[in-house]
XYZ file of C-alpha atoms in Angstrom:
365
model
C 100.698 48.483 90.201
C 104.608 47.670 90.156
C 109.165 48.953 88.557
C 113.008 51.166 88.553
C 115.933 52.856 86.329
C 118.831 55.433 85.737
C 119.339 58.771 84.095
C 118.975 61.957 86.315
C 118.947 65.377 84.901
C 122.035 67.463 86.241
C 119.777 70.087 87.686
C 117.633 67.792 89.664
C 118.165 66.575 93.429
C 117.259 62.951 93.915
C 114.512 62.928 96.797
C 115.303 60.759 99.762
C 113.610 60.715 103.153
C 113.492 58.096 105.954
C 109.870 57.197 105.724
C 108.989 54.103 103.498
C 105.657 54.122 101.726
C 104.189 50.586 101.873
C 103.200 48.709 98.719
C 99.599 48.399 97.517
C 97.033 47.650 94.560
C 95.015 50.127 92.167
C 91.976 50.629 94.034
C 94.226 50.655 96.865
C 97.237 50.163 94.102
C 99.221 47.293 93.205
C 102.237 46.116 94.670
C 105.486 44.863 93.193
C 106.783 40.895 94.033
C 109.987 40.309 95.584
C 112.330 40.079 92.825
C 113.762 36.832 93.829
C 110.363 35.474 93.701
C 110.318 33.774 90.121
C 107.958 31.039 90.826
C 104.983 30.320 93.076
C 102.757 27.309 93.883
C 98.922 27.552 93.469
C 97.538 28.882 96.346
C 94.752 26.718 98.222
C 91.142 27.005 97.737
C 89.558 29.550 99.878
C 87.188 28.140 102.729
C 84.350 30.397 101.111
C 85.261 30.164 97.450
C 82.180 30.444 95.049
C 84.268 27.749 92.947
C 85.395 24.588 93.741
C 88.953 23.368 92.725
C 88.681 21.965 89.127
C 90.755 21.935 86.076
C 90.922 25.278 84.096
C 88.564 25.823 81.023
C 91.691 26.511 78.466
C 90.832 29.756 76.426
C 90.268 29.614 72.782
C 93.572 29.980 70.737
C 94.815 33.578 71.463
C 94.760 36.175 68.874
C 98.313 37.696 67.798
C 99.688 40.507 69.755
C 99.540 43.750 67.688
C 102.668 45.294 66.567
C 103.755 48.649 68.050
C 101.637 51.480 66.109
C 102.302 54.764 64.337
C 99.252 56.749 65.464
C 97.730 59.542 63.343
C 97.840 62.989 65.051
C 95.063 63.472 67.606
C 93.632 66.916 67.627
C 95.880 69.330 69.455
C 94.455 69.945 73.064
C 94.505 73.195 74.896
C 97.845 74.714 76.060
C 97.573 73.810 79.531
C 100.415 71.494 80.598
C 103.566 72.145 82.585
C 106.801 73.181 80.809
C 104.565 75.543 78.593
C 102.026 72.898 78.387
C 103.419 71.001 75.546
C 101.687 67.706 74.492
C 103.230 66.387 71.151
C 101.320 65.350 68.296
C 102.945 62.047 68.069
C 101.737 59.826 70.838
C 104.570 58.669 72.867
C 103.008 55.734 74.884
C 101.480 52.495 73.614
C 98.907 52.519 76.479
C 97.972 54.213 79.644
C 95.966 52.938 82.732
C 92.875 55.567 83.723
C 91.007 55.762 86.710
C 88.475 58.571 86.084
C 87.618 59.203 90.129
C 87.212 62.725 91.146
C 89.758 63.821 93.589
C 87.059 63.509 96.455
C 86.530 59.936 95.292
C 83.166 60.835 93.622
C 82.043 59.809 90.004
C 82.609 61.977 87.251
C 80.087 62.914 84.757
C 80.679 61.957 81.106
C 81.628 65.457 80.039
C 84.409 65.667 82.542
C 85.553 62.106 81.073
C 85.582 63.549 77.603
C 87.561 66.451 78.648
C 90.193 63.886 80.264
C 90.185 61.455 77.362
C 90.545 64.303 74.716
C 94.108 64.770 76.818
C 94.839 61.400 77.271
C 94.558 60.717 73.587
C 97.405 62.868 72.937
C 99.635 60.785 74.903
C 98.529 57.163 73.969
C 95.910 55.359 71.709
C 94.964 52.540 74.175
C 93.631 53.187 77.726
C 93.193 50.294 80.421
C 90.326 50.708 82.924
C 90.183 48.512 86.192
C 86.265 48.508 86.880
C 83.004 49.424 85.603
C 81.694 51.142 88.598
C 80.735 54.792 88.356
C 79.495 53.943 85.098
C 82.857 54.462 83.662
C 82.908 52.236 81.068
C 79.988 53.441 79.620
C 81.191 57.120 80.064
C 84.134 56.268 78.410
C 82.740 54.394 75.425
C 79.923 57.352 75.059
C 82.742 60.160 75.345
C 84.679 58.223 72.560
C 81.878 57.741 70.389
C 80.336 61.452 70.582
C 83.657 63.185 70.571
C 85.434 60.863 67.726
C 88.302 60.429 70.084
C 91.166 58.255 69.018
C 91.268 55.532 71.661
C 90.670 51.845 72.151
C 89.497 50.816 75.568
C 90.869 47.572 77.525
C 87.880 47.128 80.287
C 88.408 45.428 83.601
C 85.964 43.781 86.188
C 86.795 44.187 89.918
C 87.010 41.089 91.902
C 88.687 42.185 95.280
C 85.330 43.438 96.629
C 83.688 40.046 96.396
C 81.319 38.318 94.120
C 78.359 40.795 94.275
C 80.589 43.670 93.084
C 82.022 41.387 90.420
C 78.505 40.587 89.371
C 77.433 44.316 89.235
C 80.497 45.013 86.928
C 79.844 42.200 84.824
C 76.377 43.270 84.436
C 77.593 46.626 83.523
C 80.057 45.445 81.231
C 77.647 43.664 79.124
C 75.033 46.566 79.132
C 77.941 48.882 77.945
C 79.122 46.685 75.342
C 75.481 46.224 74.053
C 74.668 49.550 73.954
C 77.942 51.048 72.505
C 78.971 47.742 70.532
C 82.487 45.946 71.079
C 84.200 48.076 68.327
C 86.115 49.893 70.822
C 86.504 47.202 73.394
C 89.747 45.424 72.605
C 89.978 43.204 75.777
C 88.649 42.648 79.146
C 90.741 41.829 82.227
C 88.888 39.703 85.026
C 90.617 41.211 88.195
C 93.927 42.470 89.059
C 96.585 41.383 91.120
C 94.260 39.062 93.041
C 96.450 36.210 93.564
C 99.152 38.502 95.166
C 96.337 39.814 97.373
C 95.395 36.455 98.823
C 92.841 34.949 96.327
C 93.189 31.253 95.409
C 93.790 30.428 92.057
C 90.801 28.036 91.845
C 88.745 30.935 92.932
C 90.150 33.375 90.169
C 90.032 30.727 87.446
C 86.367 30.111 88.341
C 85.557 33.815 87.886
C 87.508 33.915 84.670
C 85.244 30.897 83.487
C 81.892 32.519 84.608
C 82.736 35.747 82.827
C 83.647 33.955 79.621
C 80.537 31.839 79.876
C 78.293 34.966 80.106
C 79.880 36.941 77.182
C 79.578 33.836 74.853
C 75.896 33.642 76.147
C 75.140 37.144 75.347
C 77.032 36.994 71.839
C 80.011 38.771 72.843
C 82.740 36.093 72.684
C 85.059 37.968 70.091
C 86.397 39.882 73.173
C 89.631 38.662 74.358
C 89.438 37.584 78.156
C 92.157 37.212 80.682
C 93.268 38.232 84.077
C 96.126 40.522 85.204
C 98.680 39.623 87.744
C 102.118 40.139 88.915
C 104.664 38.321 86.830
C 105.804 36.169 89.757
C 102.346 34.767 90.318
C 101.416 33.991 86.811
C 101.200 30.288 86.353
C 100.575 28.097 83.560
C 97.043 27.243 84.853
C 96.280 30.920 84.475
C 97.801 30.989 81.241
C 95.250 28.296 80.233
C 92.246 30.405 80.810
C 93.697 33.702 79.651
C 93.748 34.935 75.805
C 96.746 37.394 76.751
C 99.157 36.945 79.479
C 99.105 40.264 80.991
C 101.442 41.129 83.933
C 102.019 44.006 86.361
C 106.065 44.562 86.879
C 106.899 47.385 89.203
C 110.658 47.507 90.055
C 109.981 50.725 91.958
C 109.382 48.547 95.005
C 112.563 46.243 94.803
C 114.551 46.238 97.804
C 117.860 47.377 96.145
C 118.424 50.040 93.581
C 121.440 50.436 91.095
C 120.108 53.013 88.562
C 116.977 53.395 86.425
C 118.511 51.683 83.364
C 119.017 48.646 85.359
C 115.380 49.075 86.723
C 113.895 49.240 83.038
C 116.017 46.419 82.086
C 114.773 44.209 84.868
C 111.245 44.948 83.682
C 112.031 44.065 80.259
C 113.823 40.827 81.419
C 110.993 39.817 83.620
C 108.607 40.024 81.012
C 110.819 37.814 78.554
C 111.012 35.415 81.269
C 107.175 35.165 81.387
C 107.161 35.211 77.398
C 109.843 32.287 77.158
C 109.001 30.367 79.989
C 105.218 30.614 81.007
C 103.304 32.162 78.326
C 103.318 28.939 76.100
C 103.065 31.062 72.588
C 100.131 33.414 74.047
C 101.112 37.014 73.639
C 102.451 38.922 76.707
C 101.378 42.337 77.739
C 102.863 44.813 80.465
C 99.593 45.678 82.542
C 101.389 48.323 84.572
C 104.787 49.725 85.120
C 105.663 53.050 86.315
C 107.316 55.556 88.642
C 106.111 57.848 91.238
C 107.105 61.634 91.640
C 106.782 61.670 95.017
C 106.987 59.558 98.315
C 109.516 56.960 99.535
C 109.199 53.169 98.518
C 112.604 52.236 99.753
C 116.000 52.764 98.007
C 114.333 53.764 94.970
C 114.695 57.624 94.555
C 111.208 59.117 93.785
C 111.102 62.507 92.202
C 109.549 64.353 88.882
C 112.792 64.138 87.106
C 113.217 60.277 87.795
C 109.488 59.841 86.673
C 110.248 61.455 83.622
C 113.539 59.500 82.928
C 111.695 56.007 83.859
C 108.665 56.795 81.500
C 111.151 57.760 78.552
C 113.620 54.644 79.039
C 110.700 52.252 79.539
C 108.867 53.327 76.698
C 112.059 52.900 74.474
C 112.913 49.555 75.979
C 109.703 48.149 75.725
C 109.323 49.287 71.866
C 112.666 47.765 71.176
C 111.661 44.449 73.005
C 108.123 44.361 71.156
C 106.194 44.643 74.217
C 102.700 46.215 74.425
C 102.059 47.934 77.806
C 99.833 50.281 79.766
C 102.007 52.916 81.750
C 100.751 53.340 85.261
C 98.855 55.813 85.424
C 97.255 58.648 83.511
C 96.380 61.045 86.554
C 97.876 61.439 90.269
C 95.444 59.546 92.315
C 94.379 61.866 95.218
C 91.271 60.212 95.288
C 93.037 57.457 97.399
C 92.342 59.157 100.563
C 94.881 57.894 103.403
C 97.063 56.309 100.690
C 100.940 56.668 101.189
C 102.211 59.468 99.177
C 103.808 57.404 96.426
C 100.591 55.713 95.792
C 99.011 59.104 94.826
C 101.731 60.403 92.453
C 102.156 58.020 89.521
C 100.145 60.239 86.959
C 101.578 61.782 84.068
C 98.746 64.255 84.726
C 98.315 65.751 88.045
C 94.787 65.509 89.998
C 93.726 68.492 87.876
C 94.620 66.890 84.711
C 97.495 69.177 83.789
C 100.456 67.552 82.440
C 103.206 67.285 84.861
C 105.936 67.319 82.254
C 106.589 67.684 78.377
C 105.252 64.555 77.124
C 107.487 65.294 73.965
C 110.508 64.176 76.346
C 109.454 60.701 76.256
C 109.899 60.432 72.295
C 113.888 60.685 72.646
C 114.775 56.990 72.104
């Protein structure tokens, strides 16, 4: 995960302490790059990589990125939110990352997933998943289909646990797509910040090509395939094998902090740098950005008031700049046992799936 910004309500005291939470990635949670790191050399091939260094297989021509949408009103959920439980009928966010795990790390049943997605659909029309474990893709597609929930799904295959887990995720993706159809599946990210976490570029490209070949063989070639990586690590070689350039940008981990406005503008500037200098005309989407309501990542002040302010300012800036994005994240990740406090507190819902604030505040651009 990865991001920063400026307005703080006058009634709020900015949190500060002397303990700094370390960075990490989703399913440990993603970390942000050094803001000075604008370019990087392709990593060397891993000694035990299942793939040999080779020229990347170019992806098919990219489909045009969608313009920001005006969503129809979703059914109003129960009045359970903070600040009188207000959830607006106009969905304020383009996209939201969603990890369905129960607080104890166990897998939720499909009824739990459906109940959560009914609430998520009041905040966004698009969700991003990171994996297919816990049958989460199948549960999500089943919940959306049976309950007529107005959500599109951007699926994920998890690579960090190795080729066996990757193959299991791919098998489950194919099974879910064939069971529920591909109409709801708008994209598939092969990995998340794997270059940042030490995987060689050749290995990642090999995984992407393997997934693309499998989907073509299964008659599922219409689904856009790409990887998601920190902006400083997204090379032209990765662009060649990706239908969409999806970047994580978290200024919350920067080693300096001016104000929240500057932090948000830094995200947009970095996304524009990728669009203008790296993407080669392919659509650019922000795969993660967000702000934690508790913890300490350094000089960036973490509080609920600043989480609200960052989300509102970022949403407005991204819409003005024309970027699709997935805000990080749906619910607080208390399932990350032992993780630093900040990693567990990026949600716009708490771990019990109650809104942490009035989402209507995000519509004030």
